[in-house]
Amino acid sequence: MSEFSTRFTRRRLALLVPLLAAGLTISACSAPGSEQPKSEDSDAKVSTELGTDPITLEMYAETGFPLAKALADEFTKQHPHVKFNIREDQFTVIVENAPRVLASDNAPDIIRLPTMVDLVKDGLLKNMDPYFDAYGWDKFPASQLVQLRLTDGGAERGSGSLYGMGLGYSVTGVFYNKKQAEQIGMTQPPATIAEFEELLAKAKAANLQPIMQFNKNTAGINFPHQALQNQFGDPAQIADWIFQKKGATFDTPAALKATQTIQKWAQAGYFPKDANAIDYTAMMGEFMKGNGVFMFNGDWESGNLDKNMAGEVGFFLFPGETADAKNVAMSAPNTFGVGARAKNADAAAYFLNWAHTNEKAREISVTIGGSHPGGPSDLSLPAVTEGTVLAETLKASQQLGADNGAVDFTANATGGIFASAITPEMQKLIAGQQTPEGYVKAVQAEYEKELSR
Amino acid sequence: MTPAFGSAPAGSGIASRPGGGNPDQPVRPHRKRRWGRTARWIGWLWVLPALIMYAFFVLRPLALTVQYSLYRWNGIGPARWVGFENYLTVFTDRDLLKIISNAFVLIVFFSFIPVALGLLVASLVRRITTGPGGTLVRTVLFLPQVIPLVAAGIAWSWVLSSSGLVNQALRAVGLDALTRSWLGEFNTALPAVGVIGTWVMLGLCTILLVTGMSKIDPSLYEAARMDGAGPIREFFAVTLPSLRQEIGVCLTVTIIAALASFDIVYISTSGGPGIQTTVPGLEIYRLAFSQRQVGLASALGVVLMLLVVLCVLPIQRLTRGEKA
């Protein structure tokens, strides 16, 4: 009996060995991956004509943000020979898929982009400089597109060639529940951080939830954190860090002070007790139910809040340490790029230019996207109803532009920084499992680890 | 002579003797032997389609994973050979070790508790399942196994939320001090995820064990009872030993589910708070797709596979060996 069983295993082993060997041979032993063809240099010939041949633009957009589809529909209405094939995914899924999708034979013409550095390094994105010249995008305020520029080979962000455009330019700040704000004696938006903290304390004392913020899946408390960080130091330092400039660090007095403040707020109970179990959707639901005086978020929710809490919500840019401090806020284009292997690159660029300059398109950007449509500074903004959140966020966006105070999100510094450092460390911080010093060091350590790859 | 022929088709021939048989062998056996060989090749021919699929979709990815694990690669660009550096990282990175240890904690909830509870439930419902309500009981028990894990994860994250059913129940009986956000707090998140796993696995274990029990010869129970054994004695003397194989299957399936868990964790906590509930499956996915460290992700994948084999082999041996 036992002889049989050992022979049996030996036989199975004998079978496995050649099978594995075959597997290895099939997989060949050359190194995986390959050099992608370098995207063509910046003075390649491009056309600004849309032509009349029927084409279908492949678009890869973000679920839950109807703007891209609305613009596509309007474009088709104006140019019936151009159709769109739109595929949608959640943002995190796009982040994960973008490299492979762009490297495939079926690369999209227009794609919602996450951080672009790796994509440019791998030569997967079209250099937009020729279109910049051809369409005269130099008439746009330079600050509008600065986040979308990368130096040769993607070494640094913030300068160099253009690799994307925004379908709407978002601004972030603080939404507030008007009724509850009145209840705690807020007659106008706080002018300083100290005033804001007083309001938080009053809200807490009035048994209201001072801040409704999510911190599950991704760290929503990074919004208030960076809002503070923007004001506690030179925002240019933060921008350098996000743009991966040499020598930039997260371990700064401003970041530390911001982290200490967040810790203080968490200990004071200003964030929901179960923030680590609240995700973005839950946060929106709670805020709309009236649970939360303040919420740190962006203007992409303006339309939604105007619809579901009409007249009940206000918005302000996060104040500085003094009343005369410059307006600074996280603000980023809703970046869309053109794949290096796109079949209809010219038409895609035409569409992007159209979205910035066409009157109807700009109106859609504002009413559906809730964001500033960008484009040349001499074009007027579409009219919006006074008294709506939309009007307030749009005004804030203009103030920010005037102060040149737009900063990208720290979460966008590298591809993995949000998931592998900011989110887990922030969850620890507000649960009292991490110190402010430990937080800034951990984020910087992960940043260096990623850049060293 | 004859015994040698008998053994040939049984397998030793595979250890290849190129050039075929012994030249001074008589003709007839030789022919017979060649026929045996042809038959064996025809056998291979029949399994060939399946084998090709298996090689292409199982062995090839497996070999590729091993290969990737020796490189530093972002999934697109050129790769750099780093030898065993990725494995070194897996075994020295404190976060990764913590993540692996999380999976072992989950084994308690995914395997040990469901099997223990399953035994209890199975002995209790054994008599019912043979009766007319049997199908109903089996369906109810098996339901968690049929529900997609994603749906289970969502439902349970509601149940365990601050205002969820668990906390409502605690408040109703005046235990307000115990209420908390079960999935959001550092101390309770991993056990809370484990409870979801217990719920999912319990049905599978119970059904397997009930089926096993129905095969136990009733005369054994009769004999035990005649010897004066009570229900507890009966359980340990008759039921438990007879279920050795079923328990083996339960443990194997559930331990693999614990070590390779992904869906429930991804949906209910996404690995948070901190990395309190991050498991290797989730980390492999994150490393490969969001951080684009395909090499390190592959190394962790290979280590996970070896861990599964290491845990499951002894169980197979223990529960199969003596029965044979």
mmCIF file of N, CA and C in Angstrom, chain A residues 446 449, chain B residues 86-100 275 283 287 296:
data_model
loop_
_atom_site.group_PDB
_atom_site.id
_atom_site.type_symbol
_atom_site.label_atom_id
_atom_site.label_comp_id
_atom_site.label_asym_id
_atom_site.label_seq_id
_atom_site.Cartn_x
_atom_site.Cartn_y
_atom_site.Cartn_z
ATOM 1 N N GLU A 446 8.231 57.611 2.847
ATOM 2 C CA GLU A 446 7.608 56.903 1.733
ATOM 3 C C GLU A 446 7.883 57.626 0.411
ATOM 4 N N LYS A 449 11.303 56.873 -0.656
ATOM 5 C CA LYS A 449 11.359 55.489 -1.121
ATOM 6 C C LYS A 449 10.844 55.409 -2.563
ATOM 7 N N ASN B 86 13.841 41.635 -3.600
ATOM 8 C CA ASN B 86 12.424 41.772 -3.263
ATOM 9 C C ASN B 86 12.032 40.839 -2.127
ATOM 10 N N TYR B 87 12.594 39.622 -2.134
ATOM 11 C CA TYR B 87 12.274 38.667 -1.069
ATOM 12 C C TYR B 87 12.825 39.163 0.261
ATOM 13 N N LEU B 88 14.012 39.760 0.183
ATOM 14 C CA LEU B 88 14.618 40.318 1.386
ATOM 15 C C LEU B 88 13.689 41.383 1.964
ATOM 16 N N THR B 89 13.147 42.222 1.074
ATOM 17 C CA THR B 89 12.220 43.265 1.527
ATOM 18 C C THR B 89 11.010 42.637 2.205
ATOM 19 N N VAL B 90 10.454 41.583 1.576
ATOM 20 C CA VAL B 90 9.264 40.958 2.146
ATOM 21 C C VAL B 90 9.540 40.486 3.568
ATOM 22 N N PHE B 91 10.740 39.950 3.796
ATOM 23 C CA PHE B 91 11.013 39.381 5.113
ATOM 24 C C PHE B 91 11.600 40.375 6.103
ATOM 25 N N THR B 92 11.910 41.591 5.662
ATOM 26 C CA THR B 92 12.489 42.541 6.611
ATOM 27 C C THR B 92 11.625 43.780 6.807
ATOM 28 N N ASP B 93 10.748 44.093 5.861
ATOM 29 C CA ASP B 93 9.914 45.277 5.989
ATOM 30 C C ASP B 93 8.900 45.059 7.116
ATOM 31 N N ARG B 94 8.905 45.958 8.100
ATOM 32 C CA ARG B 94 8.046 45.744 9.263
ATOM 33 C C ARG B 94 6.572 45.748 8.889
ATOM 34 N N ASP B 95 6.197 46.649 7.974
ATOM 35 C CA ASP B 95 4.802 46.714 7.558
ATOM 36 C C ASP B 95 4.367 45.416 6.880
ATOM 37 N N LEU B 96 5.247 44.897 6.004
ATOM 38 C CA LEU B 96 4.873 43.678 5.275
ATOM 39 C C LEU B 96 4.752 42.492 6.232
ATOM 40 N N LEU B 97 5.632 42.435 7.230
ATOM 41 C CA LEU B 97 5.543 41.340 8.197
ATOM 42 C C LEU B 97 4.243 41.432 8.991
ATOM 43 N N LYS B 98 3.896 42.675 9.331
ATOM 44 C CA LYS B 98 2.637 42.879 10.062
ATOM 45 C C LYS B 98 1.452 42.425 9.198
ATOM 46 N N ILE B 99 1.535 42.738 7.904
ATOM 47 C CA ILE B 99 0.460 42.376 6.989
ATOM 48 C C ILE B 99 0.320 40.854 6.904
ATOM 49 N N ILE B 100 1.475 40.161 6.851
ATOM 50 C CA ILE B 100 1.428 38.700 6.802
ATOM 51 C C ILE B 100 0.855 38.153 8.109
ATOM 52 N N ILE B 275 -2.670 50.087 8.901
ATOM 53 C CA ILE B 275 -2.592 48.846 8.126
ATOM 54 C C ILE B 275 -3.109 47.706 8.983
ATOM 55 N N GLU B 283 -2.424 43.747 -0.261
ATOM 56 C CA GLU B 283 -1.154 44.437 -0.434
ATOM 57 C C GLU B 283 -0.539 44.106 -1.802
ATOM 58 N N LEU B 287 0.407 46.948 -4.321
ATOM 59 C CA LEU B 287 1.792 47.096 -4.778
ATOM 60 C C LEU B 287 1.858 47.037 -6.294
ATOM 61 N N LEU B 296 8.097 43.498 -6.389
ATOM 62 C CA LEU B 296 7.846 43.252 -4.974
ATOM 63 C C LEU B 296 6.502 42.551 -4.788
#
